[in-house]
mmCIF file of C-alpha atoms and ligand atoms in Angstrom:
data_model
loop_
_atom_site.group_PDB
_atom_site.id
_atom_site.type_symbol
_atom_site.label_atom_id
_atom_site.label_comp_id
_atom_site.label_asym_id
_atom_site.label_seq_id
_atom_site.Cartn_x
_atom_site.Cartn_y
_atom_site.Cartn_z
ATOM 1 C CA MET A 1 20.839 1.791 -1.974
ATOM 2 C CA VAL A 2 18.028 -0.263 -3.331
ATOM 3 C CA CYS A 3 14.156 0.172 -3.285
ATOM 4 C CA LEU A 4 11.412 -0.646 -5.642
ATOM 5 C CA GLY A 5 11.085 2.186 -7.963
ATOM 6 C CA ASN A 6 14.411 4.000 -7.426
ATOM 7 C CA ILE A 7 12.503 7.364 -7.319
ATOM 8 C CA CYS A 8 11.443 7.815 -3.616
ATOM 9 C CA ARG A 9 13.578 6.009 -0.887
ATOM 10 C CA SER A 10 16.743 4.715 -2.513
ATOM 11 C CA PRO A 11 17.622 8.228 -4.169
ATOM 12 C CA LEU A 12 17.401 9.908 -0.953
ATOM 13 C CA ALA A 13 19.505 7.333 0.572
ATOM 14 C CA GLU A 14 22.076 7.823 -2.105
ATOM 15 C CA GLY A 15 22.089 11.501 -1.752
ATOM 16 C CA ILE A 16 22.269 11.434 2.088
ATOM 17 C CA PHE A 17 24.988 8.790 2.099
ATOM 18 C CA ARG A 18 27.199 10.794 -0.557
ATOM 19 C CA GLU A 19 26.748 13.807 1.613
ATOM 20 C CA LYS A 20 27.592 12.081 5.013
ATOM 21 C CA ALA A 21 30.635 10.508 3.301
ATOM 22 C CA LYS A 22 31.786 14.030 2.083
ATOM 23 C CA GLU A 23 31.247 15.471 5.518
ATOM 24 C CA HIS A 24 33.335 12.790 7.168
ATOM 25 C CA GLY A 25 36.082 12.632 4.457
ATOM 26 C CA LEU A 26 35.264 9.016 3.378
ATOM 27 C CA LYS A 27 35.929 8.186 -0.127
ATOM 28 C CA VAL A 28 33.418 5.827 -1.382
ATOM 29 C CA LYS A 29 31.410 4.891 -4.565
ATOM 30 C CA VAL A 30 27.687 5.120 -3.986
ATOM 31 C CA ASP A 31 24.711 4.461 -6.173
ATOM 32 C CA SER A 32 20.961 3.404 -6.118
ATOM 33 C CA ALA A 33 18.759 1.177 -8.085
ATOM 34 C CA GLY A 34 15.308 -0.236 -7.931
ATOM 35 C CA THR A 35 14.128 -3.959 -8.112
ATOM 36 C CA SER A 36 11.558 -2.892 -10.606
ATOM 37 C CA ALA A 37 12.142 -1.118 -14.057
ATOM 38 C CA TYR A 38 8.660 0.814 -13.443
ATOM 39 C CA HIS A 39 10.268 4.178 -13.530
ATOM 40 C CA GLU A 40 13.539 3.537 -15.446
ATOM 41 C CA GLY A 41 15.324 6.820 -16.698
ATOM 42 C CA GLU A 42 12.981 9.021 -14.515
ATOM 43 C CA ARG A 43 14.361 11.633 -12.132
ATOM 44 C CA PRO A 44 13.585 11.270 -8.407
ATOM 45 C CA ASP A 45 9.971 11.919 -7.076
ATOM 46 C CA ARG A 46 9.339 15.475 -6.849
ATOM 47 C CA ARG A 47 8.701 15.080 -3.186
ATOM 48 C CA SER A 48 12.042 13.477 -2.610
ATOM 49 C CA GLN A 49 13.814 16.128 -4.410
ATOM 50 C CA GLN A 50 12.069 18.697 -2.086
ATOM 51 C CA VAL A 51 12.887 17.078 1.044
ATOM 52 C CA GLY A 52 16.419 16.578 -0.066
ATOM 53 C CA ARG A 53 16.779 20.208 -1.077
ATOM 54 C CA LYS A 54 15.206 21.466 2.081
ATOM 55 C CA HIS A 55 18.221 19.500 4.105
ATOM 56 C CA GLY A 56 20.812 20.857 1.520
ATOM 57 C CA ILE A 57 21.070 17.774 -0.637
ATOM 58 C CA ASP A 58 20.362 17.838 -4.427
ATOM 59 C CA ILE A 59 19.317 14.640 -5.976
ATOM 60 C CA SER A 60 17.764 16.098 -9.036
ATOM 61 C CA GLN A 61 20.563 14.533 -11.250
ATOM 62 C CA GLN A 62 19.951 10.783 -10.514
ATOM 63 C CA ARG A 63 18.071 8.717 -12.937
ATOM 64 C CA SER A 64 16.288 5.539 -12.014
ATOM 65 C CA ARG A 65 17.685 2.211 -12.973
ATOM 66 C CA ARG A 66 17.103 -1.354 -12.305
ATOM 67 C CA PHE A 67 19.191 -3.464 -9.857
ATOM 68 C CA THR A 68 21.235 -6.109 -11.753
ATOM 69 C CA LYS A 69 23.354 -9.184 -10.910
ATOM 70 C CA GLU A 70 26.431 -7.174 -11.836
ATOM 71 C CA ASP A 71 25.665 -4.778 -8.856
ATOM 72 C CA PHE A 72 27.022 -7.587 -6.518
ATOM 73 C CA ALA A 73 30.396 -7.489 -8.013
ATOM 74 C CA ALA A 74 30.514 -3.622 -8.305
ATOM 75 C CA PHE A 75 29.495 -2.969 -4.510
ATOM 76 C CA ASP A 76 30.743 -4.278 -1.258
ATOM 77 C CA ARG A 77 27.489 -3.383 0.537
ATOM 78 C CA ILE A 78 23.880 -3.412 -0.679
ATOM 79 C CA TYR A 79 21.233 -1.749 1.643
ATOM 80 C CA VAL A 80 17.686 -2.596 0.743
ATOM 81 C CA MET A 81 14.638 -0.545 2.219
ATOM 82 C CA ASP A 82 12.170 -3.211 2.916
ATOM 83 C CA ILE A 83 11.885 -7.107 3.116
ATOM 84 C CA HIS A 84 10.264 -7.212 -0.400
ATOM 85 C CA ASN A 85 13.476 -5.431 -1.674
ATOM 86 C CA TYR A 86 15.481 -7.847 0.250
ATOM 87 C CA GLU A 87 13.965 -11.001 -1.253
ATOM 88 C CA ASP A 88 14.043 -9.635 -4.837
ATOM 89 C CA VAL A 89 17.755 -8.853 -4.443
ATOM 90 C CA ILE A 90 18.662 -11.945 -2.924
ATOM 91 C CA ALA A 91 17.027 -13.862 -5.453
ATOM 92 C CA LEU A 92 19.668 -12.300 -8.012
ATOM 93 C CA ALA A 93 22.635 -13.470 -5.835
ATOM 94 C CA SER A 94 24.778 -16.351 -7.080
ATOM 95 C CA THR A 95 26.863 -17.114 -3.959
ATOM 96 C CA PRO A 96 26.605 -16.881 -0.205
ATOM 97 C CA GLU A 97 29.327 -13.998 -0.471
ATOM 98 C CA GLU A 98 26.967 -12.006 -2.509
ATOM 99 C CA GLU A 99 23.999 -12.664 -0.411
ATOM 100 C CA GLN A 100 25.987 -11.408 2.614
ATOM 101 C CA LYS A 101 26.445 -8.221 1.087
ATOM 102 C CA VAL A 102 22.690 -7.558 1.425
ATOM 103 C CA ASP A 103 21.017 -6.016 4.528
ATOM 104 C CA LEU A 104 18.011 -3.936 5.469
ATOM 105 C CA ILE A 105 19.255 -0.415 5.925
ATOM 106 C CA LEU A 106 17.259 0.023 9.276
ATOM 107 C CA ASN A 107 19.092 -2.907 10.944
ATOM 108 C CA ILE A 108 21.887 -0.480 11.123
ATOM 109 C CA ILE A 109 20.082 1.457 13.762
ATOM 110 C CA HIS A 110 17.855 -1.332 14.977
ATOM 111 C CA PRO A 111 19.893 -4.425 14.788
ATOM 112 C CA GLY A 112 18.165 -7.597 13.903
ATOM 113 C CA GLU A 113 14.519 -6.112 13.861
ATOM 114 C CA ASN A 114 14.292 -6.127 10.076
ATOM 115 C CA ARG A 115 12.397 -2.753 9.989
ATOM 116 C CA THR A 116 10.927 -1.242 6.939
ATOM 117 C CA VAL A 117 11.432 2.085 5.516
ATOM 118 C CA PRO A 118 7.991 2.945 4.746
ATOM 119 C CA ASP A 119 7.160 3.593 1.054
ATOM 120 C CA PRO A 120 6.243 7.149 0.850
ATOM 121 C CA TYR A 121 4.975 7.012 -2.688
ATOM 122 C CA TYR A 122 1.231 7.157 -1.638
ATOM 123 C CA ASP A 123 1.882 9.804 1.298
ATOM 124 C CA GLY A 124 2.096 13.313 1.614
ATOM 125 C CA HIS A 125 5.153 15.202 2.636
ATOM 126 C CA ASP A 126 5.246 14.177 6.117
ATOM 127 C CA GLY A 127 5.989 10.565 4.933
ATOM 128 C CA PHE A 128 9.096 11.915 3.032
ATOM 129 C CA GLU A 129 10.403 13.883 5.947
ATOM 130 C CA HIS A 130 10.169 10.701 8.198
ATOM 131 C CA VAL A 131 11.924 8.698 5.701
ATOM 132 C CA PHE A 132 14.550 11.251 5.400
ATOM 133 C CA LYS A 133 15.311 11.396 9.242
ATOM 134 C CA MET A 134 15.503 7.494 9.339
ATOM 135 C CA LEU A 135 17.933 7.168 6.322
ATOM 136 C CA GLU A 136 19.982 10.024 7.717
ATOM 137 C CA ASP A 137 20.449 8.326 11.029
ATOM 138 C CA SER A 138 21.513 5.028 9.222
ATOM 139 C CA CYS A 139 23.711 6.587 6.817
ATOM 140 C CA GLU A 140 25.674 8.556 9.697
ATOM 141 C CA ILE A 141 26.323 5.213 11.191
ATOM 142 C CA ILE A 142 27.372 3.281 8.180
ATOM 143 C CA VAL A 143 29.786 6.075 7.190
ATOM 144 C CA LYS A 144 31.258 5.956 10.744
ATOM 145 C CA GLU A 145 31.554 2.301 10.616
ATOM 146 C CA MET A 146 33.298 2.345 7.217
ATOM 147 C CA LEU A 147 35.824 5.014 8.416
ATOM 148 C CA ALA A 148 36.434 2.849 11.585
ATOM 149 C CA GLN A 149 37.078 -0.357 9.341
ATOM 150 C CA LYS A 150 39.279 1.481 6.769
ATOM 151 C CA PRO A 151 42.949 0.262 6.798
ATOM 152 C CA LYS A 152 45.243 2.717 8.148
ATOM 153 C CA ASN A 153 48.217 3.625 6.043
HETATM 154 P P1 4NP B 1 10.335 3.706 -3.945
HETATM 155 O O1 4NP B 1 8.807 4.042 -4.197
HETATM 156 O O2 4NP B 1 10.357 2.179 -3.968
HETATM 157 O O3 4NP B 1 10.690 4.294 -2.708
HETATM 158 O O4 4NP B 1 10.891 4.550 -5.317
HETATM 159 C C1 4NP B 1 7.885 3.706 -5.193
HETATM 160 C C2 4NP B 1 7.775 4.358 -6.260
HETATM 161 C C3 4NP B 1 7.054 3.962 -7.246
HETATM 162 C C4 4NP B 1 5.988 2.749 -7.033
HETATM 163 C C5 4NP B 1 6.230 2.064 -6.068
HETATM 164 C C6 4NP B 1 7.165 2.542 -4.861
HETATM 165 N N1 4NP B 1 5.384 2.423 -8.114
HETATM 166 O O5 4NP B 1 4.547 1.345 -7.788
HETATM 167 O O6 4NP B 1 5.170 3.034 -9.135
#
């Protein structure tokens, strides 16, 4: 889960996705990062922590880090929040296979529309709640898709 600062949107996406995976019994590694290092080492924005807590999701232990080229090898899917994140992440890809791992997270619920998860950094609490809801809808579908694709043993 990738955004610009890794303090508002992607920490929530990470927390929500982890919770949904747990709920549905999907074992998966999930992490988040920012395309910038502006907030490296910081906890998520207080407002993201609050909206998470309101919905039973604790993201307080997360720390901001920058997305690196190594993340392409470490993860099968890379979900970005907006088109700027997309361009910044794609610029670090070395192969078409790596590029194909990257998608806008809202394309999960609005296929092909390239919608943006709005940056709530300069908004009030309503912005964070709005972001929470759209991430929740997307994460629910991603988890179900992954479960459907899981090889049966
Ligand atoms: P995020 O939000 O990308 O959702 O973490 C932002 C946080 C900080 C800044 C921009 C966006 N900033 O410019 O410091």
